[in-house]
Coordinates of C-alpha atoms in Angstrom, one line a residue:
M1 CA 10.8 23.4 0.6
S2 CA 8.5 22.0 -2.1
G3 CA 10.0 21.7 -5.6
I4 CA 6.7 23.2 -6.9
W5 CA 7.7 26.7 -5.6
L6 CA 10.9 26.6 -7.6
A7 CA 8.9 25.7 -10.7
V8 CA 6.3 28.5 -10.2
F9 CA 8.9 31.1 -9.6
G10 CA 11.0 30.1 -12.6
I11 CA 8.0 29.9 -15.0
I12 CA 6.8 33.4 -14.0
V13 CA 10.3 34.8 -14.6
L14 CA 10.6 33.2 -18.0
A15 CA 7.1 34.2 -19.1
L16 CA 7.7 37.8 -18.1
G17 CA 11.0 37.8 -20.0
Y18 CA 9.3 36.7 -23.2
R19 CA 6.2 38.9 -22.8
Y20 CA 8.1 42.2 -22.1
Y21 CA 11.8 42.0 -22.7
S22 CA 11.6 40.1 -26.1
R23 CA 9.1 42.7 -27.3
F24 CA 11.4 45.5 -26.3
L25 CA 14.2 43.8 -28.2
A26 CA 12.0 43.3 -31.3
E27 CA 10.6 46.8 -31.4
K28 CA 13.4 49.0 -30.1
I29 CA 16.7 47.2 -30.6
Y30 CA 16.4 44.8 -33.6
K31 CA 13.4 46.7 -35.2
L32 CA 11.9 43.8 -37.0
D33 CA 10.4 44.5 -40.4
P34 CA 7.4 42.3 -41.6
T35 CA 8.0 43.4 -45.2
Y36 CA 11.7 42.5 -45.3
Q37 CA 12.5 39.7 -47.8
T38 CA 14.2 37.0 -45.9
P39 CA 17.0 34.8 -47.3
A40 CA 14.7 31.8 -47.3
H41 CA 12.7 33.6 -50.1
K42 CA 15.5 35.4 -51.8
Y43 CA 17.8 32.4 -52.2
K44 CA 15.2 29.6 -52.1
D45 CA 16.9 26.3 -53.3
G46 CA 14.7 23.6 -51.7
V47 CA 17.7 22.2 -49.8
D48 CA 19.0 24.7 -47.2
F49 CA 17.0 27.9 -48.1
V50 CA 13.4 26.8 -47.5
P51 CA 10.6 29.3 -46.3
T52 CA 9.1 27.5 -43.3
N53 CA 6.0 27.9 -41.2
K54 CA 7.0 29.6 -37.9
W55 CA 5.7 26.8 -35.7
V56 CA 7.6 24.2 -37.7
L57 CA 10.8 26.3 -37.7
W58 CA 10.4 26.9 -34.0
G59 CA 10.2 23.2 -33.5
H60 CA 13.4 22.7 -35.5
H61 CA 15.2 25.5 -33.7
F62 CA 14.0 24.6 -30.3
T63 CA 14.9 20.9 -30.5
S64 CA 18.3 21.7 -32.2
V65 CA 19.4 23.9 -29.3
A66 CA 17.7 21.8 -26.6
G67 CA 19.9 18.8 -26.7
A68 CA 21.3 16.9 -23.7
A69 CA 23.4 19.9 -22.6
P70 CA 20.6 21.8 -20.8
I71 CA 20.0 18.6 -18.9
L72 CA 23.5 17.5 -18.2
G73 CA 24.9 21.0 -17.3
P74 CA 22.3 21.8 -14.6
A75 CA 22.4 18.2 -13.3
I76 CA 26.1 18.7 -12.6
A77 CA 25.9 22.3 -11.4
V78 CA 23.5 21.6 -8.5
Y79 CA 26.7 20.3 -6.9
W80 CA 27.2 23.9 -5.7
G81 CA 23.6 24.1 -4.5
W82 CA 20.3 24.7 -6.2
L83 CA 20.1 28.5 -5.7
P84 CA 23.1 29.5 -7.8
A85 CA 22.0 27.1 -10.6
V86 CA 18.4 28.3 -10.6
L87 CA 19.4 32.0 -10.6
W88 CA 21.9 31.6 -13.5
V89 CA 19.4 29.6 -15.6
L90 CA 16.6 32.2 -15.2
L91 CA 18.7 35.4 -15.4
G92 CA 20.9 34.0 -18.1
T93 CA 17.9 32.9 -20.2
V94 CA 16.1 36.2 -20.0
F95 CA 18.9 38.7 -20.3
A96 CA 21.6 36.7 -22.2
A97 CA 20.4 33.7 -24.1
G98 CA 17.3 35.5 -25.4
V99 CA 19.3 38.4 -26.6
H100 CA 22.0 36.1 -28.1
D101 CA 19.7 33.6 -29.9
F102 CA 17.3 36.3 -31.2
G103 CA 20.1 38.6 -32.2
T104 CA 22.2 36.1 -34.1
L105 CA 19.1 35.0 -36.0
V106 CA 18.2 38.6 -37.0
L107 CA 21.9 39.5 -37.8
S108 CA 22.1 36.5 -40.1
V109 CA 18.8 37.2 -41.8
R110 CA 20.0 40.8 -42.5
H111 CA 23.2 39.4 -44.0
K112 CA 22.0 36.9 -46.6
G113 CA 21.7 34.0 -44.1
Q114 CA 25.4 33.9 -43.5
S115 CA 26.8 32.2 -40.4
V116 CA 28.3 34.2 -37.5
G117 CA 31.7 33.0 -38.6
T118 CA 31.4 34.6 -42.0
L119 CA 29.8 37.7 -40.5
A120 CA 32.9 38.2 -38.4
N121 CA 34.6 39.2 -41.7
T122 CA 32.0 41.9 -42.5
L123 CA 31.9 43.3 -38.9
I124 CA 35.5 43.0 -37.6
G125 CA 37.7 41.9 -40.4
Q126 CA 39.1 39.0 -42.4
R127 CA 41.6 37.8 -39.8
A128 CA 38.9 37.6 -37.1
K129 CA 36.7 35.7 -39.5
I130 CA 39.3 33.0 -40.0
L131 CA 40.0 32.7 -36.3
F132 CA 36.3 32.6 -35.5
L133 CA 35.7 29.9 -38.1
F134 CA 38.4 27.8 -36.5
I135 CA 37.0 28.3 -33.0
I136 CA 33.5 27.3 -34.3
L137 CA 35.0 24.3 -36.1
L138 CA 36.6 23.1 -32.9
L139 CA 33.4 23.7 -31.0
V140 CA 31.1 21.8 -33.3
L141 CA 33.7 19.0 -33.4
M142 CA 33.5 18.8 -29.6
V143 CA 29.7 19.0 -29.8
N144 CA 29.7 16.0 -32.1
A145 CA 32.0 14.0 -29.8
V146 CA 30.1 14.9 -26.6
F147 CA 26.7 14.2 -28.0
A148 CA 27.7 11.0 -29.8
W149 CA 29.2 9.8 -26.5
V150 CA 26.0 10.7 -24.6
I151 CA 23.8 8.9 -27.1
A152 CA 25.9 5.7 -27.3
N153 CA 26.1 5.5 -23.5
L154 CA 22.3 5.9 -23.1
F155 CA 21.8 3.2 -25.7
I156 CA 24.0 0.9 -23.7
T157 CA 22.4 1.7 -20.3
N158 CA 18.8 1.9 -21.7
P159 CA 18.5 -0.7 -24.5
S160 CA 14.7 -0.5 -24.3
A161 CA 14.9 3.1 -25.7
V162 CA 16.8 2.1 -28.9
L163 CA 13.9 0.8 -31.1
S164 CA 11.7 3.8 -30.3
V165 CA 14.5 6.3 -31.3
F166 CA 15.1 4.5 -34.6
I167 CA 11.5 4.2 -35.5
Q168 CA 11.3 8.0 -35.6
I169 CA 13.6 8.2 -38.7
P170 CA 11.2 6.5 -41.3
L171 CA 8.3 8.2 -39.7
A172 CA 9.9 11.6 -40.1
V173 CA 10.8 10.9 -43.7
W174 CA 7.2 9.9 -44.4
I175 CA 5.9 13.1 -42.8
G176 CA 8.4 15.2 -44.8
Y177 CA 7.2 13.7 -48.1
S178 CA 3.5 14.0 -47.1
V179 CA 3.8 17.7 -46.2
Y180 CA 6.2 19.0 -48.9
K181 CA 5.0 16.9 -51.8
K182 CA 1.3 16.7 -51.0
Q183 CA 1.1 20.1 -49.1
G184 CA -0.5 18.4 -46.1
S185 CA -0.4 19.4 -42.4
M186 CA 2.5 18.3 -40.3
L187 CA 0.7 18.6 -37.0
L188 CA -1.4 15.5 -36.8
P189 CA 1.1 13.2 -38.5
S190 CA 3.8 14.3 -36.1
I191 CA 1.6 13.7 -33.0
A192 CA 0.7 10.3 -34.4
A193 CA 4.5 9.5 -34.9
L194 CA 5.1 10.6 -31.3
A195 CA 2.3 8.2 -30.1
V196 CA 3.9 5.4 -32.0
M197 CA 7.3 6.1 -30.5
Y198 CA 6.0 6.2 -26.9
F199 CA 3.9 3.0 -27.5
T200 CA 7.1 1.3 -28.7
A201 CA 9.0 2.6 -25.8
I202 CA 6.5 1.2 -23.3
V203 CA 6.2 -2.2 -24.9
A204 CA 10.0 -2.5 -25.3
S205 CA 10.3 -1.8 -21.5
Y206 CA 8.6 -5.1 -20.8
V207 CA 9.5 -7.2 -23.8
P208 CA 13.2 -8.2 -23.8
A209 CA 13.1 -9.2 -27.5
L210 CA 12.5 -5.6 -28.5
Q211 CA 15.5 -4.3 -26.4
I212 CA 18.6 -3.8 -28.6
D213 CA 21.3 -4.7 -26.1
L214 CA 24.6 -4.9 -27.8
V215 CA 26.5 -5.5 -24.6
S216 CA 24.6 -8.8 -24.1
Y217 CA 25.1 -9.6 -27.8
F218 CA 28.9 -9.3 -27.4
G219 CA 28.8 -11.6 -24.3
G220 CA 27.6 -9.4 -21.5
E221 CA 29.3 -7.0 -19.1
G222 CA 32.8 -8.2 -18.1
S223 CA 33.2 -10.3 -21.2
T224 CA 36.1 -9.9 -23.7
T225 CA 35.3 -10.0 -27.5
A226 CA 37.4 -11.6 -30.2
F227 CA 39.0 -8.2 -30.9
G228 CA 40.4 -8.0 -27.3
M229 CA 37.9 -5.3 -26.3
S230 CA 35.4 -5.6 -23.5
A231 CA 31.8 -6.2 -24.5
T232 CA 30.8 -2.7 -23.3
S233 CA 33.6 -1.1 -25.4
M234 CA 32.7 -3.0 -28.4
A235 CA 29.1 -2.0 -28.1
F236 CA 30.1 1.6 -27.7
F237 CA 32.3 1.3 -30.9
V238 CA 29.4 -0.2 -32.9
W239 CA 27.0 2.5 -31.7
I240 CA 29.4 5.3 -32.7
V241 CA 29.8 3.7 -36.2
I242 CA 26.0 3.5 -36.6
L243 CA 25.5 7.0 -35.4
M244 CA 28.1 8.5 -37.7
G245 CA 26.7 6.6 -40.6
Y246 CA 23.2 8.0 -39.8
V247 CA 24.4 11.6 -39.3
Y248 CA 26.3 11.5 -42.6
I249 CA 23.0 10.7 -44.4
A250 CA 20.9 13.0 -42.3
S251 CA 23.2 16.0 -42.7
T252 CA 23.3 15.8 -46.5
L253 CA 19.6 15.3 -47.1
P254 CA 17.4 18.4 -47.9
V255 CA 16.1 19.9 -44.6
W256 CA 12.5 19.1 -45.5
K257 CA 13.1 15.3 -45.9
L258 CA 14.3 14.5 -42.4
L259 CA 15.6 17.5 -40.4
Q260 CA 12.4 19.6 -40.2
P261 CA 9.8 16.8 -39.7
R262 CA 11.9 15.0 -37.2
D263 CA 12.6 18.2 -35.3
F264 CA 8.8 19.0 -35.4
I265 CA 8.1 15.6 -33.9
N266 CA 10.8 16.3 -31.2
S267 CA 9.2 19.7 -30.5
H268 CA 6.0 18.0 -29.5
Q269 CA 8.1 15.5 -27.6
L270 CA 9.8 18.3 -25.8
I271 CA 6.4 19.8 -24.9
V272 CA 5.0 16.5 -23.8
G273 CA 8.2 15.7 -21.8
L274 CA 8.1 19.1 -20.1
G275 CA 4.4 18.6 -19.5
L276 CA 4.9 15.2 -18.0
L277 CA 7.7 16.4 -15.7
Y278 CA 5.9 19.6 -14.5
L279 CA 2.6 17.9 -14.0
G280 CA 4.4 15.0 -12.3
L281 CA 6.0 17.6 -10.0
L282 CA 2.6 19.0 -9.2
F283 CA 1.1 15.6 -8.3
T284 CA 4.1 14.2 -6.4
N285 CA 5.0 17.5 -4.7
P286 CA 8.5 16.4 -3.8
E287 CA 10.7 18.1 -1.3
V288 CA 14.0 19.7 -2.2
T289 CA 16.6 17.7 -0.3
A290 CA 19.7 19.3 -2.0
P291 CA 21.4 22.2 -0.2
V292 CA 20.7 25.8 -1.1
S293 CA 24.4 26.3 -1.3
N294 CA 27.1 23.7 -0.9
G295 CA 29.7 25.0 1.6
T296 CA 31.8 21.9 1.5
A297 CA 32.4 21.9 -2.3
D298 CA 35.9 21.0 -3.4
T299 CA 35.8 23.6 -6.2
S300 CA 34.4 27.2 -6.3
W301 CA 31.2 27.8 -8.2
F302 CA 32.7 31.2 -9.2
P303 CA 33.4 31.2 -12.2
L304 CA 32.9 27.5 -12.9
L305 CA 29.1 27.6 -12.6
F306 CA 28.8 29.9 -15.7
I307 CA 30.6 27.4 -17.9
T308 CA 29.1 24.2 -16.4
I309 CA 25.6 25.5 -17.2
A310 CA 26.0 26.7 -20.8
C311 CA 22.9 25.5 -22.7
G312 CA 19.9 26.4 -20.5
A313 CA 21.4 29.8 -19.6
I314 CA 23.3 30.9 -22.8
S315 CA 25.1 28.9 -25.4
G316 CA 27.3 29.8 -28.4
F317 CA 26.0 26.7 -30.2
H318 CA 22.6 28.4 -30.4
G319 CA 24.1 31.2 -32.5
L320 CA 25.4 28.6 -34.9
V321 CA 22.0 27.1 -35.3
S322 CA 20.3 30.5 -35.5
S323 CA 22.7 31.7 -38.2
G324 CA 23.5 28.3 -39.8
T325 CA 20.2 26.7 -40.4
S326 CA 17.2 28.7 -38.9
S327 CA 18.0 32.0 -40.7
K328 CA 17.8 30.1 -44.0
Q329 CA 14.3 28.9 -43.2
L330 CA 12.7 32.1 -41.6
D331 CA 9.6 33.0 -43.5
K332 CA 9.1 36.5 -42.1
E333 CA 11.5 38.6 -40.1
T334 CA 8.9 39.1 -37.4
D335 CA 8.9 35.3 -36.8
A336 CA 12.4 35.7 -35.4
R337 CA 11.1 36.8 -32.0
M338 CA 9.2 33.6 -31.5
V339 CA 11.8 31.3 -33.1
G340 CA 14.9 32.9 -31.4
Y341 CA 13.8 34.2 -28.0
L342 CA 11.0 31.7 -27.3
G343 CA 13.4 28.9 -28.3
S344 CA 15.8 30.1 -25.5
V345 CA 12.9 30.4 -23.0
G346 CA 11.9 26.8 -23.8
E347 CA 15.4 25.6 -23.1
G348 CA 15.5 27.6 -19.9
A349 CA 12.3 25.7 -18.8
L350 CA 14.0 22.4 -19.6
A351 CA 17.1 23.4 -17.6
L352 CA 14.9 24.4 -14.7
I353 CA 13.0 21.1 -14.5
S354 CA 16.4 19.3 -14.9
I355 CA 17.5 21.1 -11.7
I356 CA 14.3 20.3 -9.9
A357 CA 14.3 16.6 -10.9
V358 CA 17.8 16.2 -9.5
V359 CA 17.4 18.2 -6.2
T360 CA 14.1 16.4 -5.4
F361 CA 15.3 12.9 -6.3
F362 CA 17.2 12.0 -3.1
P363 CA 15.3 10.9 0.0
T364 CA 17.6 12.9 2.3
S365 CA 20.3 15.6 2.1
G366 CA 22.8 12.9 3.2
D367 CA 22.0 10.8 0.1
F368 CA 22.5 13.9 -2.1
A369 CA 25.9 14.5 -0.4
N370 CA 27.0 10.9 -0.9
T371 CA 26.3 11.0 -4.6
Y372 CA 27.6 14.6 -5.1
S373 CA 30.6 14.2 -2.9
G374 CA 32.9 16.0 -5.3
F375 CA 32.8 17.9 -8.6
A376 CA 34.2 14.9 -10.5
E377 CA 31.6 12.6 -8.9
A378 CA 28.8 15.1 -9.8
S379 CA 30.0 15.2 -13.4
G380 CA 29.9 11.4 -13.7
A381 CA 26.5 11.0 -12.0
G382 CA 24.6 14.0 -13.3
L383 CA 22.9 12.5 -16.4
G384 CA 22.0 9.2 -14.7
V385 CA 20.5 11.1 -11.7
F386 CA 18.4 13.2 -14.0
V387 CA 17.0 10.2 -15.8
Q388 CA 16.1 8.6 -12.5
G389 CA 14.7 11.8 -11.0
A390 CA 12.7 12.6 -14.1
A391 CA 11.2 9.1 -14.1
Q392 CA 10.3 9.5 -10.5
L393 CA 8.4 12.7 -11.3
A394 CA 6.6 11.0 -14.2
T395 CA 5.5 8.1 -11.9
G396 CA 3.3 10.7 -10.2
L397 CA 1.0 10.6 -13.3
G398 CA 0.6 6.8 -12.9
I399 CA 3.3 5.8 -15.4
P400 CA 5.1 2.7 -14.3
A401 CA 8.7 3.4 -13.2
Q402 CA 10.3 1.2 -15.8
A403 CA 8.3 2.7 -18.7
A404 CA 8.9 6.2 -17.3
A405 CA 12.7 5.6 -17.4
T406 CA 12.5 4.4 -21.0
I407 CA 10.4 7.4 -22.1
V408 CA 12.8 9.8 -20.4
S409 CA 15.7 8.1 -22.1
V410 CA 14.0 8.4 -25.5
I411 CA 13.4 12.1 -24.9
V412 CA 17.1 12.7 -24.0
V413 CA 18.4 10.7 -26.9
S414 CA 16.1 12.3 -29.4
F415 CA 17.2 15.8 -28.3
A416 CA 20.9 14.8 -28.4
A417 CA 20.5 13.2 -31.9
T418 CA 18.8 16.4 -33.2
T419 CA 21.7 18.5 -31.9
L420 CA 24.2 16.0 -33.4
D421 CA 22.5 16.2 -36.8
S422 CA 22.5 20.0 -36.9
S423 CA 26.0 20.2 -35.6
V424 CA 27.4 17.9 -38.3
R425 CA 25.5 19.9 -40.9
L426 CA 27.0 23.1 -39.5
M427 CA 30.5 21.6 -39.5
R428 CA 30.0 20.8 -43.2
Y429 CA 29.2 24.4 -43.9
I430 CA 32.3 25.6 -42.0
I431 CA 34.6 23.2 -43.7
S432 CA 33.2 24.3 -47.1
E433 CA 33.8 28.0 -46.1
L434 CA 37.4 27.3 -45.1
G435 CA 37.8 25.4 -48.4
T436 CA 36.7 28.4 -50.3
E437 CA 38.9 30.7 -48.1
Y438 CA 42.0 28.7 -48.7
N439 CA 41.2 27.6 -52.2
V440 CA 40.8 23.9 -51.6
P441 CA 38.0 23.0 -54.1
A442 CA 37.6 19.5 -52.8
L443 CA 36.5 20.8 -49.3
T444 CA 33.7 22.8 -50.9
K445 CA 32.0 19.6 -52.2
M446 CA 29.1 18.5 -49.9
H447 CA 30.2 14.8 -49.5
V448 CA 33.9 15.6 -49.0
A449 CA 33.2 18.2 -46.4
T450 CA 30.7 15.8 -44.7
S451 CA 33.1 13.0 -44.7
V452 CA 35.8 15.1 -43.0
A453 CA 33.2 16.2 -40.4
V454 CA 32.0 12.6 -39.7
V455 CA 35.4 10.9 -39.6
S456 CA 37.1 13.5 -37.4
S457 CA 34.1 13.5 -35.0
A458 CA 34.2 9.7 -34.8
A459 CA 37.9 9.7 -34.2
L460 CA 37.6 12.3 -31.4
T461 CA 34.8 10.4 -29.7
L462 CA 36.7 7.1 -29.8
I463 CA 39.9 8.4 -28.2
P464 CA 40.9 5.6 -25.8
E465 CA 41.8 7.7 -22.8
G466 CA 40.3 8.7 -19.5
P467 CA 38.6 7.0 -16.6
N468 CA 36.1 5.2 -18.8
G469 CA 38.7 3.5 -21.0
F470 CA 38.0 3.1 -24.7
G471 CA 35.7 5.8 -26.2
S472 CA 36.1 8.4 -23.5
G473 CA 36.7 11.4 -25.9
G474 CA 33.3 12.9 -25.4
Y475 CA 33.5 12.5 -21.6
L476 CA 36.9 14.1 -21.4
L477 CA 35.9 17.1 -23.6
W478 CA 32.9 18.1 -21.5
P479 CA 34.8 20.7 -19.4
L480 CA 36.3 22.3 -22.5
F481 CA 32.9 22.1 -24.3
G482 CA 31.3 24.4 -21.7
T483 CA 34.2 26.9 -21.8
S484 CA 34.4 27.0 -25.6
N485 CA 30.6 27.3 -25.9
Q486 CA 30.5 30.3 -23.7
L487 CA 33.4 32.0 -25.4
L488 CA 31.6 31.6 -28.7
A489 CA 28.4 33.1 -27.2
G490 CA 30.4 36.0 -25.9
I491 CA 32.0 36.6 -29.3
S492 CA 28.6 36.4 -31.0
L493 CA 27.2 39.0 -28.6
L494 CA 30.2 41.1 -29.5
L495 CA 29.4 40.9 -33.2
I496 CA 25.7 41.9 -32.4
S497 CA 27.0 44.8 -30.4
V498 CA 29.2 46.0 -33.3
W499 CA 26.4 45.7 -35.8
L500 CA 23.9 47.6 -33.5
K501 CA 26.4 50.3 -32.9
R502 CA 27.0 50.8 -36.6
L503 CA 23.3 51.1 -37.1
G504 CA 23.2 53.8 -34.4
R505 CA 21.0 51.7 -32.1
S506 CA 21.5 51.0 -28.4
Y507 CA 23.9 48.1 -28.1
W508 CA 23.9 47.7 -24.3
P509 CA 21.4 44.8 -24.2
A510 CA 24.1 42.8 -26.0
M511 CA 27.2 44.5 -24.6
V512 CA 26.4 44.0 -20.9
P513 CA 25.8 40.2 -21.0
M514 CA 28.8 39.9 -23.4
A515 CA 31.2 41.6 -20.9
F516 CA 29.9 39.5 -18.0
L517 CA 30.2 36.3 -20.0
M518 CA 33.6 36.9 -21.5
F519 CA 35.0 37.9 -18.1
M520 CA 33.7 34.8 -16.4
T521 CA 34.6 32.4 -19.2
L522 CA 38.1 33.7 -19.9
W523 CA 38.8 33.6 -16.2
A524 CA 37.7 29.9 -16.1
M525 CA 39.5 29.0 -19.2
V526 CA 42.8 30.6 -18.2
S527 CA 42.7 28.9 -14.8
Q528 CA 41.9 25.5 -16.3
V529 CA 44.4 25.7 -19.1
L530 CA 47.3 27.0 -16.9
T531 CA 46.6 25.2 -13.7
Q532 CA 44.7 22.0 -14.3
W533 CA 45.6 20.8 -17.8
A534 CA 49.0 22.3 -18.3
P535 CA 52.2 20.1 -18.7
W536 CA 53.5 21.4 -15.4
A537 CA 50.3 20.3 -13.5
E538 CA 50.0 16.9 -11.9
G539 CA 48.2 14.5 -14.1
T540 CA 48.5 16.5 -17.3
D541 CA 45.6 16.0 -19.8
W542 CA 47.2 16.6 -23.2
L543 CA 43.9 16.5 -25.1
L544 CA 42.3 19.2 -23.0
F545 CA 45.4 21.3 -22.8
T546 CA 46.0 21.2 -26.5
F547 CA 42.4 22.0 -27.5
G548 CA 42.0 24.5 -24.6
A549 CA 45.2 26.4 -25.4
I550 CA 44.3 26.8 -29.1
V551 CA 40.8 28.0 -28.3
M552 CA 42.0 30.4 -25.6
I553 CA 44.6 32.0 -27.9
F554 CA 42.1 32.4 -30.7
A555 CA 39.5 33.8 -28.4
I556 CA 41.8 36.4 -26.9
W557 CA 43.0 37.4 -30.3
I558 CA 39.5 37.9 -31.6
M559 CA 38.5 39.9 -28.4
I560 CA 41.4 42.3 -28.9
T561 CA 40.6 42.7 -32.6
S562 CA 36.9 43.3 -31.8
I563 CA 37.5 45.8 -29.0
S564 CA 39.9 47.6 -31.3
V565 CA 37.1 47.8 -33.9
L566 CA 34.6 49.1 -31.3
M567 CA 37.0 51.8 -30.2
S568 CA 37.8 52.7 -33.8
D569 CA 34.1 53.1 -34.6
E570 CA 33.7 55.3 -31.5
K571 CA 36.6 57.4 -32.6
D572 CA 35.3 57.7 -36.1
R573 CA 31.9 58.7 -34.9
A574 CA 33.4 61.4 -32.6
E575 CA 35.5 62.8 -35.4
K576 CA 32.5 63.0 -37.7
S577 CA 30.4 64.8 -35.1
A578 CA 33.3 67.3 -34.2

């Protein structure tokens, strides 16, 4: 079967979802009001609360949620076959992610731009708020570790992409000042910046002097440095230090100085990247060589598929972005449909082309089976296969293979860096909230909270365990990242359900995907914590067991509390109507 048919089917489903279902949500469920004064106007401070053009905000939101996860998750999940992965991406995007991302944005806007963690206090009680904040804190900590690990490894394996990625930073700052100080347009400067990035990427692909290869600098692969570390480990360590220094600065700057303009550039980059891949698919017309369903898989896709593909179908991290940063920048409440729902549709389109790039990359089904011989092997190979598969699609447009691979790496790193920046900023907010809650004034200060976020993230990323040796923290946490992410999404949908119910509106569009997601995710988490990572299991992984057990206990506690609140509300309503 041609990969084109998968793309056509998927795009039609996503387009229909935005055209009809998001309108239904906007008009009948969330009931958007164009005259409502949003927090961006009411609490305007020029730092976090900044009224923003809907296209610019969509760019920030889209690229913040579309990091490396909607690429990596689907690239791993095709291990079970392309059909389950495609169906979950499409149905999950339309009926779960769109409802979740759109809903958390509106919910936050209607509550002073507060995060979903703080809103748990208003909707289901103080105890739930604290538990929820701790779950969110652990999740963003894992997001920081996973994405820092991804970026550092891509820099090591694709040194020609480094210069292009770093050139984006001064360009974004220049655009920010040009737009917000001189009231200029962001569109043309951001397109020009993107052109500079891609020109640099192409040139660096063929000019070794422009390739920042730290492994070679430290003696080359297989060498040992003066500190007793391998050259690869030392390069990884240095990249993590550089990345953490960068995100410290980026997460404390006003959003208009770096975050918004860089994300707007990345929104164009995402559109260009999707265009390259989908057009490349059209011109190359590759055959799908991966199986429809893998009957020889060593693990069951049910329920693991629903946590392996988190971003790209539904992701709790999106709710943190919606309520943590996007809600503070929404100019008009009616913009929420485009920013929230269309952002999730864009990510679904990225996850779809990720699947297609992988399942059409291999010459034969035997080659696919050799690479995806087991779930562990699929997890290790997924991202690399996507980069090669995406580059193969891009070559259909006449782009040389080496330059195509560099451009794809630049796109992936840019998205991952955007998510990392937003995640560290969100972690700073949460640490400050906990500091206020427990009367620790130092934690409410911006630079103290940011320092705690950066140092803890770096420490977790650099944990010297696992099959990759030094700096495997991000790699080890990937299974738990997916599970925790989906639990957070389920709890956020539960909050939306409670809010809608109290307003007397239909809450089933949020309640149905919540019930499905919580069932699948808790099933997966309990089975992993109790059978794979537990002390009584062979090859105990203490890092995953400790984090997993904490998140699982907190999540079950919140679920019990929330269901109790829902039942109590139902009882109160019945008594009032009696």
